[in-house]
Short mmCIF file of C-alpha atoms in Angstrom, two decimals:
data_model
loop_
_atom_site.label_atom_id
_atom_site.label_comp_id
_atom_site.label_asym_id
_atom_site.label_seq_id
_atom_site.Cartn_x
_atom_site.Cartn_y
_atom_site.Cartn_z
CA UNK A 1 0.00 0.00 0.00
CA UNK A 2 1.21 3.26 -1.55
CA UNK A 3 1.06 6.19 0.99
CA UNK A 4 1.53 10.31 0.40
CA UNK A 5 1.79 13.29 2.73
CA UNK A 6 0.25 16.49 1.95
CA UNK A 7 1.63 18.88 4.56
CA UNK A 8 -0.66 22.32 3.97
CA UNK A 9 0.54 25.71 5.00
CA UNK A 10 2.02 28.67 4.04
CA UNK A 11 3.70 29.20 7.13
CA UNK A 12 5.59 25.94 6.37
CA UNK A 13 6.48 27.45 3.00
CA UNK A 14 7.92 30.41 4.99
CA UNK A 15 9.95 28.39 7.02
CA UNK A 16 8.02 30.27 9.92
CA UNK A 17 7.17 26.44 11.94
CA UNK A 18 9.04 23.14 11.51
CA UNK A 19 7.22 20.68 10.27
CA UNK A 20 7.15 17.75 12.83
CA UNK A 21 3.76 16.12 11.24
CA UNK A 22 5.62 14.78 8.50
CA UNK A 23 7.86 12.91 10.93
CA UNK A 24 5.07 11.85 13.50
CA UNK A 25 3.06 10.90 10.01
CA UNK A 26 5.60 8.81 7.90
CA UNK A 27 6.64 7.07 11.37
CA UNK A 28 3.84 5.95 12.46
CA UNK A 29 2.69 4.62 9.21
CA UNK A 30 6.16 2.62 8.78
CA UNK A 31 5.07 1.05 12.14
CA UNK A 32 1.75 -0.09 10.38
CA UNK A 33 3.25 -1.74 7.65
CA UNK A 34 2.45 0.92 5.15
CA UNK A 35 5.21 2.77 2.50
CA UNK A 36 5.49 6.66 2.34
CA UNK A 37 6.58 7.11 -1.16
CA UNK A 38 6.02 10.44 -1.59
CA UNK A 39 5.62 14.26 1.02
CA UNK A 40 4.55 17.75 -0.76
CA UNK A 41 4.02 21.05 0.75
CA UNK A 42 1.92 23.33 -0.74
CA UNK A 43 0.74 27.22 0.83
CA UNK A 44 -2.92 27.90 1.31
CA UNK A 45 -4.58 28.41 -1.76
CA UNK A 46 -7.06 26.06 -3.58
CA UNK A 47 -5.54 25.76 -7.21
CA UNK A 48 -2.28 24.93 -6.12
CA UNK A 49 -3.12 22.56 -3.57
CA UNK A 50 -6.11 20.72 -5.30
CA UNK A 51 -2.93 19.92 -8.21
CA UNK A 52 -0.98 18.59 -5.64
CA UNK A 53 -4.09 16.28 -4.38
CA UNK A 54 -4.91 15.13 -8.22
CA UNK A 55 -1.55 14.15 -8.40
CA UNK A 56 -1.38 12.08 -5.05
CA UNK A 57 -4.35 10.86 -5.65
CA UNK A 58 -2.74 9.63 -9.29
CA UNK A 59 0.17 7.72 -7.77
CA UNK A 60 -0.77 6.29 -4.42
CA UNK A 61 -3.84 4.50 -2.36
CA UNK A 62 -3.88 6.37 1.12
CA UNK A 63 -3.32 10.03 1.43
CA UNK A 64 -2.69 12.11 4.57
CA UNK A 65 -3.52 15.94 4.80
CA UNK A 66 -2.06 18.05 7.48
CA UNK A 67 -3.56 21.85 7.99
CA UNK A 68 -6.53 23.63 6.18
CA UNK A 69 -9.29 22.64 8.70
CA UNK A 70 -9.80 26.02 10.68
CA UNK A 71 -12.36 28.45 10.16
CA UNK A 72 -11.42 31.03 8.70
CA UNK A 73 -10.88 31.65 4.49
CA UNK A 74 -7.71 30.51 3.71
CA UNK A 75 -8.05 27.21 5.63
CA UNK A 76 -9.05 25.33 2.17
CA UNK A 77 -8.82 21.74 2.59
CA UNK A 78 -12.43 20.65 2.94
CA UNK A 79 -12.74 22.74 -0.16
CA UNK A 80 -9.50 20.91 -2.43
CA UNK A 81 -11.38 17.36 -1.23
CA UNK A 82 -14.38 18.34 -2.50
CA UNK A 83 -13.23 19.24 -5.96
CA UNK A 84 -10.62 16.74 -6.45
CA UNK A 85 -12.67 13.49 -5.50
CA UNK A 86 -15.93 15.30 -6.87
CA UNK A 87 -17.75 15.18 -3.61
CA UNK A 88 -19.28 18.01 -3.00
CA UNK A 89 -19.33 19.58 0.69
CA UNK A 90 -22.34 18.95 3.28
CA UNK A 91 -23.40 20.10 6.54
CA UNK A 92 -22.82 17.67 9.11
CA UNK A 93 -25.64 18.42 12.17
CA UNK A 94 -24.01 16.00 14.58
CA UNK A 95 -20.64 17.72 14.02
CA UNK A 96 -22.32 21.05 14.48
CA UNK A 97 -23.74 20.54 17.15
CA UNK A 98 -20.97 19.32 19.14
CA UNK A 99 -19.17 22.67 17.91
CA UNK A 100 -21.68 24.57 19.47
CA UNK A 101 -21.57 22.90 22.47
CA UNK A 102 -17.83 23.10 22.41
CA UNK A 103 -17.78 26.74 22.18
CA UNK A 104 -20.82 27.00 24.56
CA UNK A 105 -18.61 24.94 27.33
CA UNK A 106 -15.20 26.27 26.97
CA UNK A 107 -16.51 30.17 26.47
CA UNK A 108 -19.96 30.81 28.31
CA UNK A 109 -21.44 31.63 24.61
CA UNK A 110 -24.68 30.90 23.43
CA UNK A 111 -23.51 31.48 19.52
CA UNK A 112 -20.60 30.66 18.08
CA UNK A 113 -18.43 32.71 15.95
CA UNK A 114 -20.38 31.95 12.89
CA UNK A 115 -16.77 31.16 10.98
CA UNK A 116 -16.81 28.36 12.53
CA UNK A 117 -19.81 26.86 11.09
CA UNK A 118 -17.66 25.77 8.10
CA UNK A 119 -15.94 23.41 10.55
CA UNK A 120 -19.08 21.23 10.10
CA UNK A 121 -18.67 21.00 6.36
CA UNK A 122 -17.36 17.63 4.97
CA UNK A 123 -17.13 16.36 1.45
CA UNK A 124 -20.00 14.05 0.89
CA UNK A 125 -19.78 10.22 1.71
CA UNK A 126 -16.72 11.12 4.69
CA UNK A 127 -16.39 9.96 8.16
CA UNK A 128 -15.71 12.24 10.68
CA UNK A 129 -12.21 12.07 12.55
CA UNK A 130 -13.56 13.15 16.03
CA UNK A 131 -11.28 15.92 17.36
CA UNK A 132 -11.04 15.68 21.47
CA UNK A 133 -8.83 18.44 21.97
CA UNK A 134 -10.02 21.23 19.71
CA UNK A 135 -12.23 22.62 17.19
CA UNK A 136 -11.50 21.12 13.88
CA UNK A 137 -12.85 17.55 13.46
CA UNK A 138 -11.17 15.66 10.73
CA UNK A 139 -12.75 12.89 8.17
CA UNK A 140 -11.65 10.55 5.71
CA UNK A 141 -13.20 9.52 2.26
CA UNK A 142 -12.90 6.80 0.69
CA UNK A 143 -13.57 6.99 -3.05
CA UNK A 144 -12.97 4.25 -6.17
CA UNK A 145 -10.29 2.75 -4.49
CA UNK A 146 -8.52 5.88 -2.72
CA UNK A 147 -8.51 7.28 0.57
CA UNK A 148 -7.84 10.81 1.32
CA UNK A 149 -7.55 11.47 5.12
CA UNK A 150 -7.58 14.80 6.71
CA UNK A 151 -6.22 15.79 9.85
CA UNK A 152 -5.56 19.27 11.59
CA UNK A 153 -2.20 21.13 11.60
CA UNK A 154 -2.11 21.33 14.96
CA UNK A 155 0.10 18.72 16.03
CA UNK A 156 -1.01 17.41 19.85
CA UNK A 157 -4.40 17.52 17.74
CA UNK A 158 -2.98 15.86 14.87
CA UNK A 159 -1.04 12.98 16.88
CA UNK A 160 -4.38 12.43 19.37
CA UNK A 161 -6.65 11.60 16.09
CA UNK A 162 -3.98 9.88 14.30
CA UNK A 163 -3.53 7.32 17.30
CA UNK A 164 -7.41 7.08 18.33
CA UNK A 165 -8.91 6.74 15.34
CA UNK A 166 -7.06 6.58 12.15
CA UNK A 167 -4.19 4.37 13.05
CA UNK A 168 -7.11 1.42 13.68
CA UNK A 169 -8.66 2.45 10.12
CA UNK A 170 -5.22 1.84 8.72
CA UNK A 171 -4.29 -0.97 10.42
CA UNK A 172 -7.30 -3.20 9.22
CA UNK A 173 -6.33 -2.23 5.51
CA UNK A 174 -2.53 -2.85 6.06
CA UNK A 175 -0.24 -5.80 4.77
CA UNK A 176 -0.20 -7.75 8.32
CA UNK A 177 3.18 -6.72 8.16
CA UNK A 178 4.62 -4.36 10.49
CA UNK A 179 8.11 -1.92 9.79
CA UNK A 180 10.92 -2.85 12.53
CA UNK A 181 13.77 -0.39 13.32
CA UNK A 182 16.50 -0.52 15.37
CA UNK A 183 18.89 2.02 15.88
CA UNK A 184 22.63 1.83 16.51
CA UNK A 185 24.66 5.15 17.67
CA UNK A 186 28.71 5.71 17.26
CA UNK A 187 31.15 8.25 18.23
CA UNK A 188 34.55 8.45 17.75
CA UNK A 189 34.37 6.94 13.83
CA UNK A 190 33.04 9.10 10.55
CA UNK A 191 30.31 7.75 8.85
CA UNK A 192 32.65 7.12 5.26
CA UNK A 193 34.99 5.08 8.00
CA UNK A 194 32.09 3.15 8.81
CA UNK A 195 30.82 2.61 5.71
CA UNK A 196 34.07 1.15 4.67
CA UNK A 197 33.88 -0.74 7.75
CA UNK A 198 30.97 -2.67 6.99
CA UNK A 199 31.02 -2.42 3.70
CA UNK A 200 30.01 -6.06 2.78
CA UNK A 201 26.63 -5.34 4.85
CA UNK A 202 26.02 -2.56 3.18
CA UNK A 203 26.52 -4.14 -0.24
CA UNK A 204 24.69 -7.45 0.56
CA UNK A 205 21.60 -6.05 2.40
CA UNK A 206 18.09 -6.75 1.55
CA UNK A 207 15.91 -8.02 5.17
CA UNK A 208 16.88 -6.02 7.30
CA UNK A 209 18.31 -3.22 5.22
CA UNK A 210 20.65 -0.91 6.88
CA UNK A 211 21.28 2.95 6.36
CA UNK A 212 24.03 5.51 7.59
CA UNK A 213 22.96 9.06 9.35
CA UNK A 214 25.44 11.55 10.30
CA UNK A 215 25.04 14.29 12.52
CA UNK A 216 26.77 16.70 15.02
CA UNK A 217 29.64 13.87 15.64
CA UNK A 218 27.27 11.22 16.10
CA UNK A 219 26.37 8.52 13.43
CA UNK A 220 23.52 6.15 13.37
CA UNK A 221 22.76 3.18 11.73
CA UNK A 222 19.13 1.89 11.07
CA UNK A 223 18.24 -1.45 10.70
CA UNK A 224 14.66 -1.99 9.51
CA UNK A 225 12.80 -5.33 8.69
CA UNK A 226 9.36 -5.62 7.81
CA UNK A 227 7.97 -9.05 10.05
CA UNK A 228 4.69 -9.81 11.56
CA UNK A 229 5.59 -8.71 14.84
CA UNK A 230 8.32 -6.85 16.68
CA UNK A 231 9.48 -9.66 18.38
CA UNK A 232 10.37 -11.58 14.68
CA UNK A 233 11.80 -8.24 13.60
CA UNK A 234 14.20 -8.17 16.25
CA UNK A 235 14.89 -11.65 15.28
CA UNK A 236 15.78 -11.43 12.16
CA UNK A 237 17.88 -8.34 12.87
CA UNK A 238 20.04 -10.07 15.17
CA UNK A 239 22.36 -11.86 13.66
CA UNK A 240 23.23 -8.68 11.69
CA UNK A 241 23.52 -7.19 14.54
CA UNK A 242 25.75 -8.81 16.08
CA UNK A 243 27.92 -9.04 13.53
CA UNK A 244 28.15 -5.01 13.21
CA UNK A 245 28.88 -5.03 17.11
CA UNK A 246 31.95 -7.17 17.01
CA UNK A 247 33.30 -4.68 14.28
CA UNK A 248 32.48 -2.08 15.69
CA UNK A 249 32.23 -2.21 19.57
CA UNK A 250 35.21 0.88 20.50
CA UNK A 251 32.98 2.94 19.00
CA UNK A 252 29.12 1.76 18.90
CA UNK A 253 28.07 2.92 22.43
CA UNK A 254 23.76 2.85 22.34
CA UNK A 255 20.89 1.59 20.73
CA UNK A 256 17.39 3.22 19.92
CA UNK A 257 16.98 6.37 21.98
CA UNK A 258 19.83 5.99 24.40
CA UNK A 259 22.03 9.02 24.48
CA UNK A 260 25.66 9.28 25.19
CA UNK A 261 25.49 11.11 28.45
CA UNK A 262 23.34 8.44 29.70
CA UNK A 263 25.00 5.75 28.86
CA UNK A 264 28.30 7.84 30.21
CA UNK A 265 26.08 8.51 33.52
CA UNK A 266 24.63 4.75 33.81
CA UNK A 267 28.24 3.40 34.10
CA UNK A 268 29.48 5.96 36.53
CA UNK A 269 26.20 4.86 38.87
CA UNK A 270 26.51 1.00 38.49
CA UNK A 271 30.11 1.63 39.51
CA UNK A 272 29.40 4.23 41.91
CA UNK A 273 31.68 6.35 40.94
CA UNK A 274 32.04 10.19 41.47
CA UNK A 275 33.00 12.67 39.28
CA UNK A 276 34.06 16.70 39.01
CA UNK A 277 34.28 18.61 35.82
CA UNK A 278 36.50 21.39 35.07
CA UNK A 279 35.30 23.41 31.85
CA UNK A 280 36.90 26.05 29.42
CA UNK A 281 36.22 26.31 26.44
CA UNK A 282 33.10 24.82 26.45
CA UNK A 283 31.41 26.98 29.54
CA UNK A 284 29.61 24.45 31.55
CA UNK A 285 28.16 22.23 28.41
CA UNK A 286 29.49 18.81 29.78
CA UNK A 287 27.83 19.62 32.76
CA UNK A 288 24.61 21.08 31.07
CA UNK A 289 24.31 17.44 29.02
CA UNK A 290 25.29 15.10 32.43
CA UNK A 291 22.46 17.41 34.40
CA UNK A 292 20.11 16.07 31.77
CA UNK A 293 20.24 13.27 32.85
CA UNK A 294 17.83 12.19 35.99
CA UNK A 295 19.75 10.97 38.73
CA UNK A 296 22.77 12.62 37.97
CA UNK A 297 23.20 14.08 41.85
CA UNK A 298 24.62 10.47 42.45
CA UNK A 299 27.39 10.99 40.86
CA UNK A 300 28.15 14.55 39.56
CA UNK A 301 29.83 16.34 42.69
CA UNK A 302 31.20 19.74 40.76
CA UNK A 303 31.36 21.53 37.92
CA UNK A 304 34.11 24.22 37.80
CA UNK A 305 33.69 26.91 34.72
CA UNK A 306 37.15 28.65 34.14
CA UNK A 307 37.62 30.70 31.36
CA UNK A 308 40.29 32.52 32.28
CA UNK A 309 43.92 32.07 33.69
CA UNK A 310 43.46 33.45 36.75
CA UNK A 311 40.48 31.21 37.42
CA UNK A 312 42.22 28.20 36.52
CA UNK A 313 44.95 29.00 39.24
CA UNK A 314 42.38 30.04 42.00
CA UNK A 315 40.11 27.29 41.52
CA UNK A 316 42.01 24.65 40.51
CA UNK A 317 45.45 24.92 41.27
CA UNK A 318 47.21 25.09 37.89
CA UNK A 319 50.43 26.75 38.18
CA UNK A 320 51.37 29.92 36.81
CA UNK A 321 54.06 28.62 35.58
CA UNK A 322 52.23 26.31 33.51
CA UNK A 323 50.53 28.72 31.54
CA UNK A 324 53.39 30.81 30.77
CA UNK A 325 55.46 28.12 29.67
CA UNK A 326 52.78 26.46 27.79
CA UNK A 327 49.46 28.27 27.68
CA UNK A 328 46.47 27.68 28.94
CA UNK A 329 45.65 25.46 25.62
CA UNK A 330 47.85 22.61 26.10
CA UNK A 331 48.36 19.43 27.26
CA UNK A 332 50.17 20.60 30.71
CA UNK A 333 47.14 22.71 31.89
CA UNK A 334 44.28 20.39 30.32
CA UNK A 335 46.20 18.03 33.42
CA UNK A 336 46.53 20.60 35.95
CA UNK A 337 42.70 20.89 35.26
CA UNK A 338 41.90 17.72 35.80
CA UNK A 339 43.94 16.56 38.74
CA UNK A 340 42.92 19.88 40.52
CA UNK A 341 39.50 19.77 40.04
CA UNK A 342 39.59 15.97 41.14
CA UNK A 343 41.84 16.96 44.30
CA UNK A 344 39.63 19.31 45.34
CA UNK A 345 36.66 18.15 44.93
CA UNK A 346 37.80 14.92 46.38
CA UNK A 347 35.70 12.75 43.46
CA UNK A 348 37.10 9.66 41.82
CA UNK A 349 36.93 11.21 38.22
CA UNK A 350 37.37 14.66 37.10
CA UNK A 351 37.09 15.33 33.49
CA UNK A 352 38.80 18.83 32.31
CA UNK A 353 38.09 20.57 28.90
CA UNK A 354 40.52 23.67 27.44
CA UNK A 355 40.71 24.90 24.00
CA UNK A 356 40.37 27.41 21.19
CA UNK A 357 36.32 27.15 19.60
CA UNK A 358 37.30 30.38 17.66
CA UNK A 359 36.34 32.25 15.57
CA UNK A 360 39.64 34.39 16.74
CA UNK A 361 41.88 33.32 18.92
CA UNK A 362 44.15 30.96 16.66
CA UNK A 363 47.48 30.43 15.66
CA UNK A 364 49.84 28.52 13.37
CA UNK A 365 50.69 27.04 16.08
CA UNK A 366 47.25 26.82 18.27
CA UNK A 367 44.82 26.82 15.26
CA UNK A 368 41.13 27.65 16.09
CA UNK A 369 39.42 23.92 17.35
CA UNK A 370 42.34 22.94 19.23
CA UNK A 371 41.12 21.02 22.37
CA UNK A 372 42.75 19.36 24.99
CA UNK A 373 40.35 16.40 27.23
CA UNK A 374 41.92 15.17 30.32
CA UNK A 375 40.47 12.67 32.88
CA UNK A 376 41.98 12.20 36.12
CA UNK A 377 41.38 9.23 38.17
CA UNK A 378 43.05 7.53 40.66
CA UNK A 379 45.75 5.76 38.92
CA UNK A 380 46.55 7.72 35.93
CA UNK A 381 45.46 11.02 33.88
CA UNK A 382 44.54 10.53 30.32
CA UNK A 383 45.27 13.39 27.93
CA UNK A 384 43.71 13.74 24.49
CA UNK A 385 44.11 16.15 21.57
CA UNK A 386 41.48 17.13 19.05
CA UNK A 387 41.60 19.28 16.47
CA UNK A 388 37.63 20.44 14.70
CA UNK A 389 36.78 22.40 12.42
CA UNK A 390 33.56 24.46 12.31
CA UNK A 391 31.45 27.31 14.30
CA UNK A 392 32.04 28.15 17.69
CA UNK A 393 28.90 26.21 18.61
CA UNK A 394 30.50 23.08 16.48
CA UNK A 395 33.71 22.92 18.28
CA UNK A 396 31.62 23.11 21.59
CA UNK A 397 29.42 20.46 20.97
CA UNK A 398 32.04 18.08 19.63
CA UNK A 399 34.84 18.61 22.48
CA UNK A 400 31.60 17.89 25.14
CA UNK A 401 30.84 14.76 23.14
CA UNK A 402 34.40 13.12 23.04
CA UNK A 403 34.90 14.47 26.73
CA UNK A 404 31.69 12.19 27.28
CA UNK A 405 32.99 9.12 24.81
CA UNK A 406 36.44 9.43 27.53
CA UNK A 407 33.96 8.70 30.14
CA UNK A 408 32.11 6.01 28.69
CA UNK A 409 35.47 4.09 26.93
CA UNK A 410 35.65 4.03 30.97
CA UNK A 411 33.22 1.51 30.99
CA UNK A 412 35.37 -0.95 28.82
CA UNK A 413 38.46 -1.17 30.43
#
């Protein structure tokens, strides 16, 4: 079964919202078994977006409107239905009467705004979507062999009628077969590295298939099977699996919707373990990203922000001398950092971040997105040096992320 999105909406045309229907949309009907081949946007106006329904309606067997259903003019949708599958538009009493009552409820009136009326108008031979949560119902018509569903804009609206009443619809008229995904996350490898990694995979899928996603240092793979339940999914993914986790394990460190400060945080708890954190360069990040986590009082003792030289002296102990001799963006300091903040704080760990995230401030020989990690522990203190390139808020993000991949690497020695 052949499904389309039409997402209506000038303001999505603008770029003024993000669209997160589409996603909810095309994810949800994955999970039912059901292809999205195809997504348009089109702004509010009925030529244009009655084309883009003929031609949906030409190429696939279930399609999803988003937007269009309020009262006032340029909310068309009701309208480009109508025309396209030649049903013309009724008046639905039941649906106007629980408007009324709506609006009688929520506002004290005895009229509603009489805009609102057209909110009871449906193409003939629909069912009404029932909308809990606000104004607009929805419907769905069914029509020589098509099925055009319409659903508010409003997402909470969107994603209440999409679960309570069209997901069952689409369920009864789906393949039996349901989409299975299972996500794999990586740091510390590029996704062409990875690629070439598991190249044969790659070359030799067909069920599961497997695709790459890059993004902000992180890269993901999906594996997706369709089965008859979740449970055979995951069964059939397995083997694959667990063949990309013995190639891979230095670097694959969570599945699904696991995020690498939790799985950082989960090890320092199941080995009770405390730790202190001593930031530069990136100005209390590591410590904004750990505090995400819940539960993180159990093991974060400290954070220490110091941006400047003097700060890194009074707080943590590094020496003067130190930083004349070899700046505050070296490996010498990034290990001051770290043992001071873990000496005073009198933690297990301390983890200490210092560096250059531009876009002044580099040399030939310090270039902008020259970090230094260090983590201090008992028995030793590691010291690592990065080099990134990108904006300020780039170099940030991906010196908090290895500091957290030190952390968790932790976890395998």
């Amino acid at each position: 079964m052949r499904a389309e999105l039409v997402m209506i909406g000038t303001e999505l045309l603008l770029g003024e919202i993000v669209d997160t229907n589409a996603t909810f949309l095309a994810r949800n009907l994955a999970g039912l078994g059901i292809d999205v081949f195809f997504k348009s946007t089109v702004g509010d106006n009925l030529q244009r977006g009655s084309e883009v329904l003929a031609e949906a309606v030409k190429r696939s067997d279930v399609i999803i409107i988003s937007g269009g259903l309020g009262p006032t003019e340029d909310d068309l949708t009701r309208e480009i239905v109508a025309e396209v599958m030649h049903s013309p538009l009724q008046e639905d009493k039941g649906a106007l009467e629980e408007l009324e009552t709506w609006f009688a409820q929520r506002y004290g009136q005895s009229h509603m705004p009489v805009h609102n009326r057209k909110q009871a108008l449906f193409p003939a031979g629909s069912k009404i979507i029932p909308n809990p949560i606000g104004t607009a119902p929805g419907f769905y018509l069914e029509k020589d062999g098509k099925m055009v569903i319409a659903l508010p804009g409003v997402s909470q609206e969107l994603k209440t009628m999409f679960s309570e009443t069209v997901a069952p619809v689409l369920a009864q008229k789906g393949t039996g077969q349901i989409l299975v995904t299972r996500n794999l996350h990586f740091v510390g490898i590029g996704e062409s590295r990875l690629a070439e990694v598991l190249g044969d995979l790659l070359h030799e899928q067909s069920n599961p298939t497997l695709a790459l996603y890059a993004s902000g240092g992180i890269v993901r793979i999906r594996l997706a099977c369709k089965a008859e339940s979740r449970e055979e999914g995951l069964e059939i993914m397995a083997p694959v699996e667990r063949e990309i986790r013995s190639r891979t394990k230095e670097f694959l460190y969570g599945t699904d919707g696991q995020s690498l400060e939790e799985v950082a945080a989960q090890f320092l708890v199941e080995k009770k373990l405390t730790l202190a954190l001593a930031e530069s360069c990136t100005g209390g990040l590591i410590g904004h990203l750990l505090t995400n986590v819940p539960g993180s009082s159990a093991f974060l003792n400290r954070g220490y922000v110091v941006y400047s030289n003097q700060a890194k002296v009074d707080d943590l102990g590094v020496r003067p001398e130190t930083l004349e001799k070899f700046g505050a963006v070296s490996e010498q300091c990034a290990r001051e950092m770290a043992e001071g903040a873990r000496d005073r704080a009198q933690t297990d760990l301390a983890l200490a971040v210092t560096g250059i995230a531009g876009p002044t401030g580099g040399t030939p020989d310090k270039p902008v997105g020259l970090v230094y990690i260090s983590l201090a522990s008992a028995g030793d203190t590691i010291v690592q040096r990065h080099v990134w390139k990108g904006s300020r808020e780039q170099i940030k993000n991906r010196t908090a992320l290895m500091a957290l991949r030190l952390l968790w690497q932790l976890s395998a020695t």
